[in-house]
C-alpha cells in the first residue's frame, strides 16, 4: 500500500522502549529511515487526504513541513475495559484486568470475592469470569502468550463449571 511512498511513523512502541533492540539496530542502520527525536506532530494538512505533516522540535519550537500521504500512529494503547467499572472486576490503575494470584493481598482475595477458595489463575475477581491475553494485568503482550492464556483459561472454565455442578 505504501510502496515507494514517504511514510511517517509516530512513536516507536517496543523499538523505542528498547524492548526489541534488534529492531532499534535495524532502524538506525537503514539509510532511508530518518529518526526525529524531540519531535511532535503539531498539524496535519490536506483536503480530502493527508498531504503534509507539520513536525515541531520540542527543544526550540522550530517547525518543519513534511509532504506525505501516510502517517502511522504507534504511541501505545489503552485497554478497552471501561465496561468493567460496572462490575466487581478489579482493574489496575492502567485499566488492565487483575486475575488469579495478582488479586491476593497477604494471601487474601479482595473483599468483593465471594468464595472460600482463592481465584484460579486467569480468573478475575468475579468467579467464573476469566481474562486472557493483553487485557490481563501483567501479561507478556505477545501473540503466543495470549494464545496460551486462552488455552489455559478453557481448563479453568471447566474447573469452575465442575465446581458449580454445571459441567455437562
Ligand atoms: C504494532 C504491534 C506489533 C506487534 N508485534 C508483535 C510481534 O511481532 N510478535 C508478537 O508475539 N506480538 C506482537 N504484538 C503483540 C500482539 O499483537 C498482542 O500481544 C496480541 O495480539 C494479543 O492478543 P489478544 O487476543 O490478547 O488481544 P488483541 O489481538 O488486541 O485482540 C483483542 C480483540 O478484542 C476486541 N475487543 C476489544 N474490546 C471489545 C469489546 N468490548 N467487545 C468485543 N470485542 C472487543 C478487539 O477489537 C480485538 O479484536 C504486537 C502488537 C502491536 C500493536
XYZ file of N, CA and C and ligand atoms in Angstrom:
557
model
N 0.823 -1.205 0.000
C 0.000 0.000 0.000
C 0.868 1.272 0.000
N 2.019 1.190 0.633
C 2.849 2.392 0.787
C 4.144 2.314 -0.033
N 4.227 1.324 -0.926
C 5.491 1.140 -1.652
C 5.920 2.426 -2.359
N 7.193 2.750 -2.252
C 7.791 3.941 -2.886
C 7.210 5.250 -2.363
N 6.516 5.195 -1.266
C 5.965 6.437 -0.703
C 6.732 6.841 0.547
N 6.628 8.114 0.852
C 7.228 8.632 2.075
C 6.243 8.373 3.221
N 6.689 7.664 4.229
C 5.806 7.254 5.326
C 6.325 7.845 6.636
N 5.399 8.316 7.466
C 5.799 8.799 8.795
C 5.205 7.864 9.855
N 6.042 7.439 10.767
C 5.578 6.624 11.895
C 5.805 7.443 13.161
N 4.736 7.692 13.902
C 4.836 8.481 15.128
C 4.968 7.540 16.314
N 6.017 7.713 17.082
C 6.237 6.821 18.219
C 6.951 5.567 17.747
N 7.546 4.869 18.690
C 8.328 3.708 18.278
C 7.927 2.419 18.951
N 6.922 2.479 19.829
C 6.477 1.254 20.502
C 7.633 0.525 21.144
N 7.667 -0.777 20.931
C 8.706 -1.612 21.540
C 10.106 -1.161 21.175
N 10.301 -0.776 19.892
C 11.659 -0.463 19.460
C 12.160 0.801 20.149
N 11.259 1.769 20.388
C 11.673 2.988 21.082
C 11.964 2.689 22.548
N 11.234 1.712 23.100
C 11.396 1.382 24.525
C 12.536 0.401 24.738
N 13.266 0.088 23.694
C 14.416 -0.815 23.700
C 14.082 -2.256 24.094
N 12.760 -2.586 24.085
C 12.392 -3.982 24.344
C 12.843 -4.854 23.173
N 12.784 -4.286 21.962
C 13.182 -5.037 20.775
C 14.433 -4.380 20.205
N 15.570 -4.658 20.813
C 16.816 -3.993 20.417
C 17.167 -4.282 18.964
N 16.829 -5.507 18.494
C 17.177 -5.840 17.110
C 16.473 -4.906 16.123
N 15.264 -4.465 16.497
C 14.547 -3.527 15.628
C 15.216 -2.153 15.677
N 15.607 -1.777 16.880
C 16.277 -0.486 17.085
C 17.531 -0.410 16.216
N 18.304 -1.482 16.239
C 19.553 -1.518 15.469
C 19.242 -1.452 13.974
N 18.244 -2.224 13.540
C 17.917 -2.234 12.109
C 17.459 -0.867 11.632
N 16.669 -0.202 12.475
C 16.156 1.116 12.077
C 17.299 2.122 11.943
N 18.194 2.119 12.915
C 19.290 3.109 12.870
C 20.249 2.813 11.711
N 20.289 1.550 11.246
C 21.216 1.207 10.163
C 20.576 1.311 8.787
N 19.292 1.598 8.746
C 18.614 1.677 7.444
C 18.716 3.104 6.923
N 19.348 3.247 5.758
C 19.708 4.601 5.305
C 18.499 5.432 4.880
N 17.425 4.789 4.473
C 16.267 5.609 4.048
C 15.257 5.837 5.185
N 15.704 5.587 6.424
C 14.866 5.912 7.586
C 15.536 7.048 8.360
N 14.791 8.126 8.549
C 15.322 9.246 9.332
C 14.590 9.268 10.675
N 15.348 9.301 11.758
C 14.727 9.321 13.090
C 14.745 10.748 13.620
N 13.577 11.254 13.973
C 13.479 12.614 14.504
C 13.206 12.528 16.001
N 14.197 12.836 16.807
C 13.999 12.837 18.253
C 13.413 14.184 18.682
N 12.842 14.263 19.850
C 12.251 15.505 20.387
C 11.254 16.099 19.407
N 10.590 15.256 18.668
C 9.688 15.744 17.624
C 8.242 15.511 18.024
N 7.391 16.463 17.649
C 5.976 16.357 17.970
C 5.169 16.718 16.724
N 4.171 15.894 16.418
C 3.287 16.241 15.300
C 2.360 17.339 15.789
N 2.393 18.502 15.116
C 1.575 19.628 15.597
C 0.471 20.009 14.621
N 0.557 19.525 13.380
C -0.528 19.839 12.449
C -0.536 18.844 11.295
N -1.752 18.475 10.876
C -1.908 17.653 9.675
C -2.581 18.508 8.628
N -2.058 18.494 7.405
C -2.645 19.301 6.345
C -3.137 18.409 5.220
N -4.171 18.853 4.524
C -4.709 18.094 3.398
C -6.173 18.425 3.217
N -6.671 18.199 2.008
C -8.096 18.461 1.745
C -8.886 17.185 1.970
N -8.890 16.276 0.965
C -9.614 15.016 1.170
C -8.700 13.925 1.711
N -7.398 14.057 1.444
C -6.427 13.111 2.021
C -5.275 13.901 2.618
N -4.507 13.211 3.441
C -3.345 13.846 4.061
C -2.343 14.245 2.982
N -1.771 15.448 3.112
C -0.742 15.863 2.141
C 0.551 16.309 2.834
N 0.438 16.867 4.027
C 1.635 17.332 4.728
C 1.467 17.171 6.240
N 2.591 16.918 6.888
C 2.581 16.819 8.350
C 3.552 17.858 8.902
N 3.069 18.636 9.853
C 3.954 19.613 10.486
C 4.563 18.977 11.729
N 5.886 19.006 11.782
C 6.605 18.447 12.927
C 7.317 19.593 13.647
N 7.109 19.678 14.967
C 7.779 20.723 15.746
C 8.870 20.103 16.597
N 9.988 20.802 16.640
C 11.092 20.384 17.502
C 10.794 20.897 18.911
N 10.682 19.971 19.867
C 10.258 20.361 21.211
C 11.339 21.141 21.956
N 12.555 21.117 21.447
C 13.629 21.845 22.153
C 13.597 23.336 21.848
N 13.398 23.680 20.563
C 13.455 25.107 20.210
C 12.189 25.606 19.512
N 11.195 24.716 19.350
C 9.923 25.136 18.762
C 9.950 25.310 17.250
N 11.089 25.018 16.629
C 11.153 25.173 15.171
C 10.243 24.140 14.495
N 9.706 24.535 13.330
C 8.726 23.673 12.647
C 9.254 23.239 11.298
N 8.768 22.067 10.885
C 9.194 21.519 9.601
C 7.982 20.866 8.956
N 7.758 21.122 7.650
C 6.616 20.514 6.956
C 7.124 19.344 6.113
N 6.538 18.185 6.320
C 6.979 17.017 5.559
C 5.825 16.544 4.663
N 6.042 16.527 3.330
C 4.992 16.040 2.441
C 4.829 14.525 2.595
N 3.628 14.064 2.831
C 3.361 12.621 2.918
C 1.865 12.380 2.865
N 1.497 11.194 2.393
C 0.080 10.808 2.435
C -0.151 9.728 3.490
N 0.947 9.314 4.144
C 0.840 8.171 5.056
C 1.399 8.495 6.436
N 0.564 8.389 7.441
C 1.001 8.641 8.816
C 0.487 7.491 9.688
N 1.398 6.827 10.366
C 1.002 5.733 11.264
C 1.283 6.157 12.701
N 0.314 5.967 13.566
C 0.471 6.359 14.963
C 0.732 5.106 15.791
N 1.850 5.095 16.470
C 2.297 3.893 17.188
C 2.738 4.306 18.594
N 1.786 4.880 19.334
C 2.167 5.503 20.606
C 1.622 4.756 21.826
N 1.273 3.499 21.618
C 0.795 2.714 22.756
C -0.718 2.595 22.746
N -1.228 1.812 23.645
C -2.668 1.556 23.656
C -3.253 1.629 25.048
N -4.557 1.666 25.090
C -5.286 1.689 26.364
C -6.252 0.505 26.322
N -6.281 -0.319 27.363
C -7.203 -1.460 27.328
C -8.658 -1.005 27.299
N -9.445 -1.677 26.487
C -10.851 -1.293 26.325
C -11.684 -1.976 27.411
N -11.568 -1.485 28.638
C -12.198 -2.182 29.770
C -13.109 -1.272 30.594
N -13.577 -0.200 29.988
C -14.464 0.706 30.722
C -15.711 -0.013 31.239
N -16.169 -0.993 30.451
C -17.359 -1.755 30.837
C -17.195 -2.386 32.230
N -15.950 -2.681 32.607
C -15.715 -3.400 33.864
C -16.024 -2.533 35.080
N -16.117 -1.217 34.878
C -16.379 -0.348 36.043
C -17.767 -0.613 36.629
N -18.654 -1.203 35.833
C -19.999 -1.519 36.321
C -20.069 -2.912 36.933
N -18.919 -3.539 37.097
C -18.893 -4.898 37.649
C -17.956 -4.924 38.860
N -17.834 -6.105 39.457
C -16.899 -6.247 40.590
C -15.521 -6.698 40.106
N -15.287 -6.602 38.804
C -13.975 -6.999 38.275
C -12.949 -5.923 38.616
N -11.894 -6.346 39.292
C -10.848 -5.404 39.715
C -9.929 -5.111 38.531
N -9.639 -3.806 38.334
C -8.689 -3.390 37.299
C -7.508 -2.685 37.966
N -6.370 -2.682 37.293
C -5.244 -1.919 37.841
C -5.369 -0.458 37.412
N -4.416 0.369 37.807
C -4.557 1.818 37.542
C -4.553 2.118 36.041
N -3.995 1.227 35.230
C -3.989 1.456 33.779
C -5.221 0.865 33.098
N -6.038 0.153 33.848
C -7.272 -0.404 33.282
C -7.197 -1.879 32.928
N -6.052 -2.504 33.166
C -5.945 -3.940 32.865
C -6.656 -4.761 33.941
N -7.196 -5.909 33.534
C -7.971 -6.743 34.456
C -7.028 -7.579 35.325
N -7.241 -7.503 36.618
C -6.370 -8.218 37.562
C -6.939 -9.627 37.773
N -6.058 -10.608 37.723
C -6.519 -12.004 37.807
C -5.673 -12.810 38.786
N -6.225 -13.968 39.167
C -5.502 -15.000 39.920
C -4.703 -14.475 41.089
N -3.446 -14.908 41.205
C -2.620 -14.537 42.361
C -2.422 -13.026 42.484
N -2.510 -12.309 41.362
C -2.318 -10.847 41.429
C -3.423 -10.162 42.227
N -4.523 -10.874 42.469
C -5.631 -10.287 43.238
C -5.383 -10.377 44.744
N -4.455 -11.247 45.116
C -4.287 -11.524 46.548
C -3.436 -10.466 47.240
N -3.863 -10.087 48.446
C -3.078 -9.200 49.309
C -2.882 -9.939 50.620
N -1.617 -10.198 50.944
C -1.300 -11.048 52.102
C -2.102 -12.346 52.068
N -2.175 -12.905 50.865
C -2.820 -14.194 50.704
C -4.337 -14.148 50.665
N -4.898 -12.963 50.794
C -6.368 -12.857 50.840
C -6.904 -12.219 49.564
N -8.034 -12.765 49.101
C -8.706 -12.221 47.922
C -9.380 -10.898 48.301
N -9.700 -10.052 47.311
C -10.354 -8.776 47.640
C -11.721 -8.983 48.292
N -12.210 -7.945 48.937
C -13.475 -8.054 49.688
C -14.649 -8.493 48.829
N -14.627 -8.081 47.554
C -15.757 -8.410 46.673
C -15.787 -9.895 46.301
N -14.701 -10.615 46.559
C -14.614 -12.028 46.174
C -15.497 -12.860 47.102
N -16.502 -13.597 46.558
C -17.496 -14.225 47.429
C -17.200 -15.678 47.846
N -16.174 -16.306 47.278
C -15.973 -17.738 47.536
C -14.900 -17.994 48.597
N -14.937 -19.217 49.170
C -13.942 -19.590 50.181
C -12.576 -19.815 49.534
N -12.562 -20.354 48.316
C -11.272 -20.571 47.635
C -10.754 -19.246 47.063
N -9.461 -19.214 46.773
C -8.903 -18.027 46.105
C -9.151 -18.144 44.595
N -9.060 -17.026 43.859
C -9.319 -17.081 42.412
C -8.329 -18.001 41.700
N -8.856 -18.731 40.687
C -7.970 -19.535 39.841
C -7.050 -18.594 39.079
N -5.945 -19.160 38.581
C -5.088 -18.419 37.674
C -5.947 -17.938 36.496
N -5.835 -16.700 36.100
C -6.586 -16.068 34.993
C -8.022 -15.697 35.358
N -8.464 -16.103 36.552
C -9.827 -15.748 36.960
C -9.823 -14.328 37.533
N -10.802 -13.536 37.133
C -10.905 -12.172 37.661
C -11.543 -12.224 39.049
N -11.850 -11.058 39.591
C -12.463 -11.020 40.922
C -13.947 -11.357 40.892
N -14.461 -11.707 39.712
C -15.822 -12.245 39.618
C -15.694 -13.732 39.272
N -16.106 -14.630 40.171
C -15.930 -16.059 39.920
C -16.506 -16.470 38.558
N -15.728 -17.306 37.844
C -16.204 -17.788 36.550
C -15.944 -16.826 35.413
N -15.341 -15.677 35.711
C -15.017 -14.699 34.667
C -13.495 -14.629 34.540
N -13.004 -14.912 33.343
C -11.557 -15.052 33.146
C -11.031 -14.002 32.168
N -9.780 -13.661 32.289
C -9.155 -12.720 31.350
C -7.924 -13.379 30.739
N -7.790 -13.270 29.423
C -6.660 -13.878 28.724
C -6.057 -12.870 27.760
N -4.747 -12.895 27.633
C -4.091 -12.048 26.631
C -3.749 -10.665 27.142
N -3.608 -9.749 26.194
C -3.119 -8.405 26.512
C -3.924 -7.692 27.585
N -5.208 -7.968 27.652
C -6.080 -7.225 28.574
C -5.807 -7.570 30.039
N -5.081 -8.653 30.251
C -4.823 -9.120 31.613
C -3.639 -8.374 32.222
N -3.795 -7.917 33.432
C -2.707 -7.263 34.167
C -1.494 -8.192 34.226
N -0.348 -7.674 33.858
C 0.883 -8.464 33.951
C 1.128 -9.384 32.775
N 0.308 -9.318 31.745
C 0.505 -10.238 30.616
C 1.731 -9.822 29.813
N 2.242 -10.761 29.019
C 3.518 -10.550 28.344
C 3.379 -9.715 27.054
N 2.185 -9.552 26.557
C 1.928 -8.773 25.333
C 2.632 -9.395 24.124
N 2.367 -10.651 23.937
C 2.864 -11.390 22.788
C 1.752 -12.316 22.300
N 1.763 -12.616 20.992
C 0.720 -13.467 20.432
C 0.722 -14.842 21.109
N 1.919 -15.438 21.212
C 1.993 -16.800 21.751
C 1.463 -16.853 23.183
N 1.774 -15.833 23.982
C 1.313 -15.876 25.381
C -0.192 -15.622 25.455
N -0.711 -14.793 24.546
C -2.168 -14.568 24.539
C -2.895 -15.866 24.187
N -2.346 -16.579 23.194
C -2.960 -17.858 22.801
C -2.860 -18.858 23.960
N -1.694 -18.867 24.621
C -1.508 -19.765 25.767
C -2.485 -19.451 26.887
N -2.657 -18.168 27.178
C -3.630 -17.740 28.198
C -5.014 -18.276 27.854
N -5.376 -18.117 26.570
C -6.713 -18.554 26.127
C -6.904 -20.043 26.345
N -5.877 -20.814 25.961
C -5.975 -22.271 26.109
C -6.070 -22.642 27.585
N -5.284 -21.946 28.410
C -5.279 -22.252 29.837
C -6.624 -21.868 30.476
N -7.173 -20.752 30.007
C -8.443 -20.285 30.577
C -9.530 -21.331 30.393
N -9.489 -22.036 29.254
C -10.517 -23.049 28.997
C -10.481 -24.118 30.100
N -9.261 -24.513 30.476
C -9.121 -25.519 31.542
C -9.776 -25.040 32.830
N -9.536 -23.764 33.153
C -10.096 -23.238 34.409
C -11.608 -23.022 34.313
N -12.085 -22.748 33.115
C -13.542 -22.648 32.930
C -14.180 -24.000 33.260
N -13.539 -25.080 32.760
C -14.074 -26.420 33.069
C -14.051 -26.680 34.570
N -12.958 -26.269 35.200
C -12.849 -26.493 36.643
C -13.948 -25.720 37.379
N -14.178 -24.504 36.920
C -15.229 -23.682 37.538
C -16.605 -24.342 37.348
N -16.847 -24.856 36.126
C -18.144 -25.476 35.858
C -18.326 -26.744 36.706
N -17.228 -27.494 36.883
C -17.304 -28.682 37.749
C -17.674 -28.273 39.169
N -17.019 -27.231 39.627
C -17.235 -26.742 40.991
C -18.684 -26.315 41.198
N -19.261 -25.728 40.164
C -20.634 -25.219 40.304
C -21.665 -26.271 39.907
N -21.161 -27.456 39.461
C -22.077 -28.521 39.068
C -22.724 -28.285 37.716
N -22.162 -27.338 36.950
C -22.764 -27.017 35.646
C -22.102 -27.757 34.493
N -21.016 -28.485 34.772
C -20.282 -29.134 33.683
C -21.031 -30.367 33.200
N -21.504 -30.332 31.959
C -22.177 -31.486 31.342
C -23.486 -31.756 32.029
C 2.420 -2.854 16.320
C 2.412 -4.140 17.091
C 3.327 -5.108 16.773
C 3.338 -6.313 17.477
N 4.252 -7.260 17.130
C 4.242 -8.446 17.738
C 5.141 -9.462 17.347
O 5.963 -9.289 16.447
N 5.078 -10.653 17.993
C 4.173 -10.890 18.981
O 4.132 -12.002 19.507
N 3.301 -9.936 19.381
C 3.316 -8.722 18.788
N 2.441 -7.749 19.189
C 1.543 -8.019 20.323
C 0.358 -8.868 19.905
O -0.281 -8.276 18.782
C -0.604 -8.981 21.077
O 0.088 -9.436 22.213
C -1.729 -9.949 20.780
O -2.430 -9.537 19.622
C -2.670 -10.029 21.969
O -3.781 -10.798 21.629
P -5.150 -10.592 22.382
O -6.096 -11.577 21.789
O -4.917 -10.597 23.845
O -5.604 -9.092 22.048
P -5.977 -8.445 20.616
O -5.219 -9.096 19.490
O -5.813 -6.975 20.832
O -7.476 -8.836 20.449
C -8.492 -8.254 21.246
C -9.738 -8.166 20.374
O -10.842 -7.813 21.187
C -11.598 -6.849 20.523
N -12.348 -6.107 21.529
C -11.905 -5.146 22.367
N -12.909 -4.721 23.160
C -14.003 -5.420 22.823
C -15.345 -5.441 23.292
N -15.757 -4.644 24.278
N -16.186 -6.297 22.708
C -15.782 -7.125 21.717
N -14.524 -7.154 21.237
C -13.646 -6.323 21.789
C -10.590 -6.013 19.775
O -11.195 -5.326 18.692
C -9.629 -7.099 19.289
O -10.033 -7.649 18.070
C 2.409 -6.545 18.502
C 1.460 -5.559 18.802
C 1.480 -4.359 18.116
C 0.451 -3.318 18.447
